[in-house]
Coordinates of C-alpha atoms in Angstrom, one line a residue:
X1 CA -31.9 26.8 39.7
X2 CA -32.8 30.2 41.1
X3 CA -32.4 33.5 39.4
X4 CA -30.4 36.1 41.2
X5 CA -28.2 39.1 40.4
X6 CA -25.6 38.8 43.1
X7 CA -23.6 35.9 41.8
X8 CA -21.4 35.7 38.7
X9 CA -20.4 32.1 39.2
X10 CA -21.7 31.1 35.8
X11 CA -19.6 33.7 33.9
X12 CA -16.4 31.9 32.8
X13 CA -13.9 34.6 33.6
X14 CA -10.2 34.0 33.8
X15 CA -9.0 34.5 37.4
X16 CA -6.3 37.0 38.2
X17 CA -3.0 35.6 37.1
X18 CA -0.3 35.1 39.6
X19 CA 2.2 36.3 36.9
X20 CA 0.5 39.3 35.3
X21 CA 3.7 40.3 33.6
X22 CA 4.5 36.8 32.3
X23 CA 7.0 36.8 29.6
X24 CA 8.2 33.4 28.3
X25 CA 11.6 35.0 27.2
X26 CA 12.1 36.1 30.8
X27 CA 11.4 32.6 32.1
X28 CA 14.1 31.3 29.8
X29 CA 16.6 33.3 31.9
X30 CA 15.6 31.5 35.1
X31 CA 16.6 28.1 36.3
X32 CA 14.2 25.2 36.2
X33 CA 13.3 25.3 39.9
X34 CA 12.1 28.9 39.7
X35 CA 10.2 28.3 36.4
X36 CA 8.5 25.3 38.0
X37 CA 7.4 27.4 41.0
X38 CA 5.9 30.0 38.8
X39 CA 4.1 27.5 36.6
X40 CA 2.8 25.5 39.6
X41 CA 1.4 28.7 41.2
X42 CA -0.3 29.7 37.9
X43 CA -1.7 26.2 37.5
X44 CA -3.1 26.2 41.0
X45 CA -4.8 29.5 40.5
X46 CA -6.5 28.2 37.4
X47 CA -7.5 24.9 39.1
X48 CA -9.1 26.7 42.0
X49 CA -11.3 28.7 39.6
X50 CA -12.2 25.9 37.2
X51 CA -12.9 23.2 39.8
X52 CA -14.3 25.7 42.4
X53 CA -11.8 24.5 45.1
X54 CA -11.6 26.2 48.5
X55 CA -7.8 26.0 48.4
X56 CA -4.9 25.0 46.2
X57 CA -5.0 21.3 45.3
X58 CA -2.4 18.9 46.6
X59 CA 0.4 18.9 44.0
X60 CA 0.7 15.1 44.1
X61 CA -3.0 14.2 44.0
X62 CA -4.7 13.1 40.8
X63 CA -6.9 15.9 39.4
X64 CA -9.6 13.3 38.7
X65 CA -10.0 13.0 42.5
X66 CA -11.0 16.7 42.6
X67 CA -13.7 16.0 40.0
X68 CA -11.9 16.8 36.8
X69 CA -14.0 15.8 33.8
X70 CA -13.4 16.3 30.1
X71 CA -15.0 19.8 29.9
X72 CA -12.8 21.1 32.8
X73 CA -9.7 19.4 31.4
X74 CA -10.3 21.2 28.1
X75 CA -10.9 24.5 29.8
X76 CA -7.6 24.1 31.7
X77 CA -5.8 23.3 28.5
X78 CA -7.3 26.3 26.8
X79 CA -6.3 28.7 29.6
X80 CA -2.8 27.4 29.9
X81 CA -2.3 27.5 26.1
X82 CA -3.7 31.1 26.0
X83 CA -1.7 32.2 29.0
X84 CA 1.7 30.9 27.8
X85 CA 1.2 31.5 24.1
X86 CA 1.5 27.8 23.2
X87 CA -0.4 24.8 21.9
X88 CA -0.8 22.0 24.4
X89 CA -2.3 18.5 23.6
X90 CA -6.0 18.2 24.3
X91 CA -5.4 15.4 26.8
X92 CA -2.5 17.1 28.6
X93 CA -4.4 17.1 32.0
X94 CA -5.0 13.3 31.7
X95 CA -1.4 12.5 30.5
X96 CA 0.1 14.5 33.4
X97 CA -2.6 13.9 36.0
X98 CA -1.5 15.9 39.0
X99 CA -0.3 19.5 39.4
X100 CA 3.2 18.4 40.1
X101 CA 3.5 16.3 37.0
X102 CA 1.7 18.9 34.8
X103 CA 3.9 21.8 36.1
X104 CA 6.9 19.6 35.5
X105 CA 5.9 18.9 32.0
X106 CA 5.4 22.6 31.2
X107 CA 8.8 23.4 32.8
X108 CA 10.5 20.8 30.7
X109 CA 8.9 22.0 27.5
X110 CA 10.0 25.6 28.2
X111 CA 13.5 24.5 29.1
X112 CA 13.9 22.5 26.0
X113 CA 12.0 25.0 23.8
X114 CA 9.8 22.2 22.4
X115 CA 7.5 23.1 19.5
X116 CA 4.5 22.4 21.7
X117 CA 5.5 25.4 23.8
X118 CA 6.4 27.6 21.0
X119 CA 4.1 30.0 19.2
X120 CA 3.5 28.1 16.0
X121 CA 1.3 30.5 14.2
X122 CA -2.5 30.5 14.0
X123 CA -3.0 27.2 15.7
X124 CA -1.2 28.4 18.8
X125 CA -2.6 31.9 18.9
X126 CA -6.1 30.7 18.2
X127 CA -9.0 32.3 16.3
X128 CA -9.1 36.0 15.8
X129 CA -11.5 38.5 14.2
X130 CA -11.7 38.2 10.4
X131 CA -11.0 41.3 8.2
X132 CA -14.1 43.2 7.2
X133 CA -15.7 42.1 3.9
X134 CA -14.0 38.7 3.8
X135 CA -16.2 35.8 2.6
X136 CA -17.2 33.6 5.6
X137 CA -17.1 29.8 5.0
X138 CA -18.9 27.3 7.3
X139 CA -17.1 25.3 9.9
X140 CA -17.0 21.5 9.2
X141 CA -19.8 20.9 11.8
X142 CA -22.0 23.6 10.1
X143 CA -21.2 22.3 6.7
X144 CA -22.4 18.8 7.7
X145 CA -25.7 20.2 9.0
X146 CA -26.1 22.3 5.9
X147 CA -25.3 19.4 3.6
X148 CA -28.0 17.1 5.2
X149 CA -30.6 19.9 5.1
X150 CA -29.9 20.5 1.4
X151 CA -30.2 16.7 0.8
X152 CA -33.5 16.7 2.8
X153 CA -35.1 20.1 2.4
X154 CA -38.3 19.2 4.2
X155 CA -36.6 17.4 7.1
X156 CA -36.9 18.5 10.7
X157 CA -34.1 16.2 12.0
X158 CA -31.9 19.1 12.8
X159 CA -34.5 21.0 14.8
X160 CA -33.4 21.2 18.4
X161 CA -36.1 21.9 21.1
X162 CA -35.2 23.2 24.5
X163 CA -37.6 24.2 27.3
X164 CA -37.5 26.1 30.7
X165 CA -40.1 26.1 33.4
X166 CA -40.4 29.5 35.2
X167 CA -41.9 29.6 38.6
X168 CA -42.6 33.0 40.2
X169 CA -43.5 36.5 39.1
X170 CA -42.2 37.1 35.6
X171 CA -41.9 40.5 33.8
X172 CA -42.8 39.1 30.4
X173 CA -42.1 42.4 28.6
X174 CA -38.4 42.1 29.3
X175 CA -37.9 38.8 27.5
X176 CA -37.9 40.1 24.0
X177 CA -35.2 42.8 24.6
X178 CA -33.1 40.2 26.4
X179 CA -33.3 37.8 23.5
X180 CA -32.6 40.7 21.0
X181 CA -29.5 41.6 23.0
X182 CA -28.2 38.0 22.9
X183 CA -28.7 38.0 19.1
X184 CA -26.8 41.3 18.9
X185 CA -23.9 39.8 20.9
X186 CA -23.9 36.4 19.0
X187 CA -24.0 36.9 15.2
X188 CA -24.6 33.2 14.7
X189 CA -28.2 33.8 15.8
X190 CA -28.7 36.3 12.9
X191 CA -26.9 34.4 10.3
X192 CA -28.3 32.7 7.2
X193 CA -26.6 30.5 4.6
X194 CA -26.3 31.2 0.9
X195 CA -25.0 29.0 -1.9
X196 CA -22.9 30.9 -4.5
X197 CA -20.3 29.7 -7.0
X198 CA -20.4 26.1 -5.7
X199 CA -19.7 27.3 -2.2
X200 CA -21.9 28.0 0.8
X201 CA -21.4 31.2 2.7
X202 CA -22.5 32.7 6.0
X203 CA -24.4 35.9 5.7
X204 CA -24.7 37.9 8.9
X205 CA -27.7 40.3 9.1
X206 CA -28.2 43.2 11.5
X207 CA -31.2 41.5 13.2
X208 CA -32.3 38.0 13.8
X209 CA -36.1 38.7 13.1
X210 CA -37.0 36.4 15.9
X211 CA -40.2 37.5 17.6
X212 CA -41.3 35.9 20.9
X213 CA -44.6 34.2 20.4
X214 CA -47.1 34.0 23.3
X215 CA -49.5 31.2 24.1
X216 CA -52.1 31.1 26.9
X217 CA -52.9 27.7 28.3
X218 CA -54.0 29.1 31.7
X219 CA -57.7 28.1 31.2
X220 CA -56.9 24.5 30.2
X221 CA -57.0 21.5 32.4
X222 CA -53.9 19.5 33.1
X223 CA -54.8 16.9 30.5
X224 CA -55.5 19.6 27.9
X225 CA -52.1 21.2 28.7
X226 CA -50.3 17.9 28.3
X227 CA -52.0 17.4 24.9
X228 CA -51.2 21.0 23.8
X229 CA -47.5 20.4 24.7
X230 CA -47.5 17.2 22.6
X231 CA -49.1 19.0 19.7
X232 CA -46.6 21.8 19.9
X233 CA -43.7 19.4 20.1
X234 CA -45.0 17.4 17.1
X235 CA -45.4 20.6 15.0
X236 CA -41.9 21.9 15.9
X237 CA -39.9 18.7 15.4
X238 CA -41.9 17.0 12.6
X239 CA -43.8 19.6 10.6
X240 CA -41.9 22.9 10.7
X241 CA -38.5 22.7 9.0
X242 CA -36.2 25.7 8.7
X243 CA -35.1 27.3 5.4
X244 CA -31.4 28.0 6.0
X245 CA -31.4 30.8 3.5
X246 CA -34.0 32.8 5.5
X247 CA -34.2 34.3 9.0
X248 CA -35.0 33.5 11.7
X249 CA -33.4 30.1 12.3
X250 CA -34.8 29.9 15.8
X251 CA -38.2 30.2 17.3
X252 CA -39.2 31.1 20.9
X253 CA -42.5 30.7 22.7
X254 CA -43.7 32.0 26.1
X255 CA -46.6 29.8 27.4
X256 CA -48.6 31.0 30.4
X257 CA -49.8 28.2 32.6
X258 CA -50.9 30.5 35.4
X259 CA -49.9 33.9 36.7
X260 CA -46.8 32.6 38.4
X261 CA -45.9 29.7 36.1
X262 CA -44.7 29.9 32.5
X263 CA -42.9 27.7 30.0
X264 CA -40.2 29.3 27.8
X265 CA -39.8 27.1 24.8
X266 CA -37.0 27.3 22.1
X267 CA -36.5 25.6 18.8
X268 CA -33.2 26.0 16.9
X269 CA -31.7 24.6 13.8
X270 CA -28.6 22.6 14.8
X271 CA -26.4 24.7 12.4
X272 CA -26.7 27.5 15.0
X273 CA -26.3 25.9 18.3
X274 CA -25.4 22.8 20.4
X275 CA -26.5 21.8 24.0
X276 CA -23.7 23.6 25.8
X277 CA -24.4 26.7 23.8
X278 CA -28.0 26.6 24.9
X279 CA -26.8 26.6 28.5
X280 CA -24.7 29.6 27.7
X281 CA -27.7 31.3 26.1
X282 CA -30.0 30.8 29.0
X283 CA -27.2 32.0 31.4
X284 CA -26.9 35.2 29.5
X285 CA -30.7 35.5 29.3
X286 CA -31.2 35.6 33.0
X287 CA -28.2 37.9 33.7
X288 CA -29.7 40.3 31.2
X289 CA -33.1 39.9 32.7
X290 CA -31.9 40.8 36.2
X291 CA -29.9 43.8 34.9
X292 CA -32.8 45.2 32.8
X293 CA -35.2 44.6 35.7
X294 CA -33.0 46.9 37.8
X295 CA -32.1 49.3 35.0
X296 CA -28.5 48.4 35.3
X297 CA -25.8 47.8 32.7
X298 CA -25.7 44.1 31.7
X299 CA -22.9 42.3 33.5
X300 CA -21.6 40.6 30.3
X301 CA -18.2 41.2 28.8
X302 CA -17.8 41.8 25.1
X303 CA -17.0 38.8 22.9
X304 CA -13.5 38.9 21.4
X305 CA -14.6 36.9 18.3
X306 CA -17.7 35.6 16.6
X307 CA -18.5 32.0 15.6
X308 CA -17.7 32.9 11.9
X309 CA -14.1 33.8 13.0
X310 CA -13.8 30.4 14.6
X311 CA -15.1 28.7 11.4
X312 CA -12.6 30.6 9.3
X313 CA -9.7 29.7 11.6
X314 CA -10.7 26.0 11.7
X315 CA -10.8 25.9 7.9
X316 CA -7.3 27.4 7.8
X317 CA -6.0 24.9 10.2
X318 CA -7.3 21.9 8.2
X319 CA -4.4 21.7 5.9
X320 CA -3.9 18.7 3.6
X321 CA -1.4 17.3 6.1
X322 CA -3.9 17.6 9.0
X323 CA -6.7 16.1 6.9
X324 CA -4.4 13.1 6.1
X325 CA -3.7 12.7 9.8
X326 CA -7.4 12.7 10.6
X327 CA -8.0 10.2 7.8
X328 CA -5.4 7.8 9.2
X329 CA -7.0 8.0 12.6
X330 CA -10.5 7.2 11.2
X331 CA -9.2 4.4 9.1
X332 CA -7.6 2.8 12.1
X333 CA -10.6 3.4 14.3
X334 CA -13.2 2.0 11.9
X335 CA -11.1 -0.9 10.6
X336 CA -13.2 -4.1 10.9
X337 CA -16.4 -2.5 12.1
X338 CA -18.6 -4.6 14.4
X339 CA -21.7 -6.4 13.2
X340 CA -25.0 -4.6 14.1
X341 CA -26.3 -5.2 17.6
X342 CA -29.3 -7.5 17.9
X343 CA -31.3 -5.3 20.2
X344 CA -34.7 -5.7 18.6
X345 CA -36.5 -8.9 17.9
X346 CA -39.1 -7.1 15.8
X347 CA -38.9 -5.3 12.5
X348 CA -39.0 -1.5 12.8
X349 CA -42.2 -0.5 11.0
X350 CA -42.4 3.1 12.3
X351 CA -42.2 5.3 9.1
X352 CA -40.1 8.1 10.6
X353 CA -38.5 6.2 13.4
X354 CA -39.5 8.6 16.2
X355 CA -38.4 8.2 19.8
X356 CA -39.6 8.1 23.4
X357 CA -37.6 8.4 26.6
X358 CA -37.8 6.6 29.9
X359 CA -36.0 8.4 32.7
X360 CA -34.4 6.8 35.8
X361 CA -32.7 9.0 38.3
X362 CA -29.7 7.9 40.4
X363 CA -29.6 9.3 43.9
X364 CA -26.8 11.5 45.2
X365 CA -25.3 8.7 47.2
X366 CA -25.2 6.4 44.2
X367 CA -23.7 9.2 42.1
X368 CA -21.0 9.9 44.8
X369 CA -20.1 6.2 44.9
X370 CA -19.6 6.2 41.1
X371 CA -17.5 9.4 41.3
X372 CA -15.3 7.9 44.0
X373 CA -14.9 4.6 42.1
X374 CA -13.9 6.5 38.9
X375 CA -11.3 8.4 40.8
X376 CA -9.9 5.3 42.4
X377 CA -9.5 3.7 38.9
X378 CA -7.9 6.9 37.5
X379 CA -10.8 7.4 35.1
X380 CA -13.4 10.0 34.5
X381 CA -17.1 9.4 35.4
X382 CA -17.9 9.5 31.6
X383 CA -15.4 6.6 31.0
X384 CA -17.0 4.5 33.8
X385 CA -20.4 5.0 32.2
X386 CA -19.2 4.2 28.7
X387 CA -17.6 1.0 30.0
X388 CA -20.8 -0.1 31.8
X389 CA -22.8 0.7 28.6
X390 CA -20.5 -1.4 26.5
X391 CA -20.8 -4.3 29.0
X392 CA -24.6 -3.9 28.8
X393 CA -24.4 -4.2 25.0
X394 CA -22.0 -7.1 25.0
X395 CA -24.6 -9.9 24.9
X396 CA -26.3 -8.2 21.9
X397 CA -23.0 -8.0 19.9
X398 CA -20.8 -10.4 18.1
X399 CA -18.7 -10.4 21.3
X400 CA -15.8 -8.9 19.5
X401 CA -16.5 -5.2 19.8
X402 CA -19.2 -2.5 19.9
X403 CA -19.3 0.9 18.2
X404 CA -20.9 3.7 20.3
X405 CA -21.5 7.2 19.2
X406 CA -20.8 9.9 21.7
X407 CA -21.7 13.5 21.0
X408 CA -18.9 15.8 22.1
X409 CA -19.5 19.5 22.6
X410 CA -16.0 20.1 23.7
X411 CA -14.5 21.6 20.6
X412 CA -13.9 24.9 22.3
X413 CA -10.2 24.5 22.0
X414 CA -9.3 28.0 23.0
X415 CA -10.4 30.3 25.9
X416 CA -11.9 32.8 23.4
X417 CA -14.5 30.1 22.5
X418 CA -15.7 29.4 26.1
X419 CA -18.6 31.9 26.1
X420 CA -19.4 31.7 22.4
X421 CA -22.7 30.3 21.1
X422 CA -22.4 28.0 18.0
X423 CA -22.3 24.5 16.6
X424 CA -19.2 23.0 18.2
X425 CA -20.5 19.5 18.7
X426 CA -20.1 16.3 16.7
X427 CA -20.3 12.6 17.4
X428 CA -17.1 10.8 18.3
X429 CA -16.8 7.0 17.6
X430 CA -15.9 4.8 20.5
X431 CA -14.9 1.4 19.2
X432 CA -14.7 -0.7 22.3
X433 CA -13.1 -4.1 21.7
X434 CA -13.5 -7.0 24.0
X435 CA -12.6 -10.1 22.0
X436 CA -10.1 -11.1 24.7
X437 CA -12.9 -11.0 27.4
X438 CA -11.0 -8.5 29.6
X439 CA -11.8 -7.8 33.2
X440 CA -13.4 -4.5 34.3
X441 CA -10.2 -2.8 35.1
X442 CA -8.7 -3.6 31.7
X443 CA -11.8 -2.5 29.9
X444 CA -11.9 0.8 31.9
X445 CA -8.3 1.5 30.9
X446 CA -9.1 0.6 27.3
X447 CA -12.2 2.9 27.3
X448 CA -10.2 5.7 28.8
X449 CA -7.6 5.6 26.0
X450 CA -10.4 5.5 23.4
X451 CA -12.1 8.5 25.0
X452 CA -8.8 10.4 25.1
X453 CA -8.2 9.6 21.4
X454 CA -11.7 10.7 20.5
X455 CA -11.1 13.9 22.5
X456 CA -7.9 14.6 20.5
X457 CA -9.6 14.1 17.1
X458 CA -13.1 15.5 17.8
X459 CA -12.6 18.6 15.7
X460 CA -13.5 16.7 12.5
X461 CA -15.9 13.8 12.4
X462 CA -15.7 11.0 9.8
X463 CA -18.6 12.5 7.8
X464 CA -17.1 16.0 8.0
X465 CA -13.8 14.6 6.8
X466 CA -15.5 13.0 3.8
X467 CA -17.3 16.2 2.9
X468 CA -14.1 18.4 3.2
X469 CA -12.0 15.9 1.2
X470 CA -14.4 15.3 -1.7
X471 CA -15.5 18.8 -2.5
X472 CA -18.9 18.6 -0.9
X473 CA -19.9 15.0 -1.7
X474 CA -19.3 12.1 0.8
X475 CA -17.3 9.2 -0.7
X476 CA -19.3 6.7 1.4
X477 CA -22.7 6.6 3.2
X478 CA -23.0 8.7 6.3
X479 CA -21.8 6.9 9.3
X480 CA -24.8 6.4 11.5
X481 CA -24.8 4.9 15.0
X482 CA -27.1 2.2 16.3
X483 CA -26.4 3.2 19.9
X484 CA -25.3 6.5 21.4
X485 CA -24.3 7.7 24.8
X486 CA -24.7 11.5 25.5
X487 CA -23.1 12.9 28.6
X488 CA -24.4 16.3 29.5
X489 CA -22.9 18.2 32.5
X490 CA -25.5 20.6 33.9
X491 CA -24.6 23.2 36.5
X492 CA -26.9 26.2 36.0
X493 CA -25.5 29.4 37.5
X494 CA -27.4 30.9 40.4
X495 CA -28.8 34.3 39.5
X496 CA -31.0 36.2 42.0
X497 CA -32.6 39.6 41.8
X498 CA -32.3 41.9 44.8
X499 CA -35.4 43.9 44.0
X500 CA -37.8 41.1 42.9
X501 CA -39.0 37.9 44.6
X502 CA -37.2 34.7 43.7
X503 CA -37.8 33.4 40.2
X504 CA -37.0 29.7 39.8
X505 CA -35.9 28.2 36.5
X506 CA -36.0 24.5 35.8
X507 CA -35.1 22.6 32.6
X508 CA -37.9 20.7 30.9
X509 CA -36.7 17.2 30.4
X510 CA -37.3 14.8 27.5
X511 CA -37.8 17.7 25.0
X512 CA -36.2 15.5 22.3
X513 CA -39.0 12.9 22.5
X514 CA -40.4 12.4 19.0
X515 CA -37.2 13.4 17.3
X516 CA -35.7 10.9 14.8
X517 CA -33.1 9.0 16.8
X518 CA -30.8 6.0 16.9
X519 CA -32.2 2.7 18.0
X520 CA -31.0 3.3 21.6
X521 CA -29.5 6.4 23.2
X522 CA -28.4 6.7 26.9
X523 CA -28.7 10.4 27.8
X524 CA -26.8 11.1 31.0
X525 CA -27.7 14.4 32.7
X526 CA -24.9 15.1 35.2
X527 CA -26.5 17.6 37.5
X528 CA -23.8 19.4 39.6
X529 CA -24.7 21.4 42.7
X530 CA -23.3 22.4 46.1
X531 CA -25.6 19.8 47.8
X532 CA -24.1 17.0 45.8
X533 CA -24.0 15.8 42.2
X534 CA -26.7 13.6 40.7
X535 CA -27.1 11.5 37.6
X536 CA -30.3 11.3 35.6
X537 CA -30.3 8.5 33.1
X538 CA -32.6 9.0 30.1
X539 CA -33.2 5.9 27.9
X540 CA -34.3 7.2 24.5
X541 CA -35.5 4.4 22.2
X542 CA -36.8 4.1 18.7
X543 CA -40.5 3.4 18.8
X544 CA -41.3 0.4 16.7
X545 CA -37.9 -1.1 17.2
X546 CA -37.8 -1.4 21.0
X547 CA -40.6 -1.6 23.6
X548 CA -40.9 0.2 26.9
X549 CA -40.7 -3.2 28.8
X550 CA -37.3 -3.9 27.1
X551 CA -36.0 -0.5 28.1
X552 CA -37.0 -0.9 31.7
X553 CA -35.1 -4.3 31.7
X554 CA -32.0 -2.7 30.1
X555 CA -32.0 0.2 32.5
X556 CA -32.3 -2.1 35.5
X557 CA -29.5 -4.3 34.1
X558 CA -27.3 -1.2 33.5
X559 CA -27.6 -0.1 37.2
X560 CA -26.8 -3.7 38.3
X561 CA -23.6 -3.7 36.1
X562 CA -22.5 -0.4 37.7
X563 CA -22.8 -2.0 41.1
X564 CA -21.0 -5.2 40.0
X565 CA -18.2 -3.1 38.6
X566 CA -17.6 -1.4 41.9
X567 CA -18.0 -4.6 43.9
X568 CA -15.5 -6.6 41.9
X569 CA -13.4 -4.6 39.3
X570 CA -11.3 -7.7 38.7
X571 CA -14.3 -9.7 37.3
X572 CA -14.2 -10.6 33.6
X573 CA -17.0 -9.1 31.6
X574 CA -18.5 -12.4 30.4
X575 CA -19.2 -13.2 34.1
X576 CA -21.0 -9.8 34.6
X577 CA -23.5 -10.6 31.8

């Protein structure tokens, strides 16, 4: 990633509408053919912007073939809902997979005046600013984080480290004002949490009190720097918990390696942020840096709402009826849970169950083959990886099913949330069943339906539902996952300064090493660029439960399964293992 001021590709701005004077009532006076043409043109404009297409997509071609993944599908749904004043299903782009079918569905809804296309109150209009002085409750995701921290006040499990490597001349004095401006824009970064009258409230302060700390490692040898980084990581994720009632709830460090190389290190409490939010934060950071460097007005539009507005809206929407609907989904999903996987032959004796990561990159050619295979099967790349992961785990299961946790940071269910920093993520439960020993194609279809269902119900996890339904105390032990797959799309926006030499920014990988973790986590970094996309597979394992040699064997077997799936998708899974 390079930093430059002449591109705004990373800013998620809505493209000019083809129907700026759109009025649903006027469309009702048109015939179906004219409505369809207007909706198709609007849909094409949005797809060109979201998928970065050079021209309008073929109306009859599956959008997955253009690279549509879950995040883009959600963004499309948000924009269409916002544009037409309606509420559309979260999986609408997968249920109506090409522009022709999707425009036809929207046309039919308008013609029939279906409730999904009507303005049905707050759920349709989305979150808006709260009245001044109103008490601010936590979102379900925040409440879960707060609850666990209250139960374990000295725990660092919710500490989230991130790191950037900066190569090139850096004006270090600009970083603090840039970070201050981000905190001014995003109130979540200057929010603390207070317990009053058996409730916990968000308290927004005028400043975050976060001061950039400087470290100089320039006189150290490479071995000494490596040890210093390990010591820093250990302190941040094992020894320095946050007090949620006090600011700041994030820490930032600038480490000088040499004159033209620095590390910019962050640690947040999870109650403030998720991974996608960090990508938004660092995007804003470098846009502000480029603007301040040239004494220009920052190229960032004002935020229509704050995270606390979203939290209040989500609470309002979780009526008893909706909570009952969520409970029915979770009861069905978690009925007859699988037996634990037999991954380890040794007893875990590590006191705090810390983790390490082994990374294996896939080349652009391999990634492109997987993308093409997924499109041919009518699935997303994420679904293909989930399917392969479940096949990998099949021999270690009871051969009936596996339960895989999948963090989802896609709860930005309205366009107003797309550029908002906050805790939107939660773990979905993917219960993959294979007692009938299906072939690859059948398992892919099964996994795709499971992912779509999880996508629809991601706004409240099982644990959050228990907390909300039982006045703050879970009615059962917290659902924990033995295995997790974490799919992280990464497409850093290019930002370059006209007046300064190029400054390159790279993500520091494996920053979570040492964090308490499930027994096995597959972290998929999906790096997207104009030169071709690439997958980096990080195998994070619990030290003491699994050994590095086992992880190497699992990773090699996983890549072999991916090849076998493409070679013979009609093969039954028991033959693949």
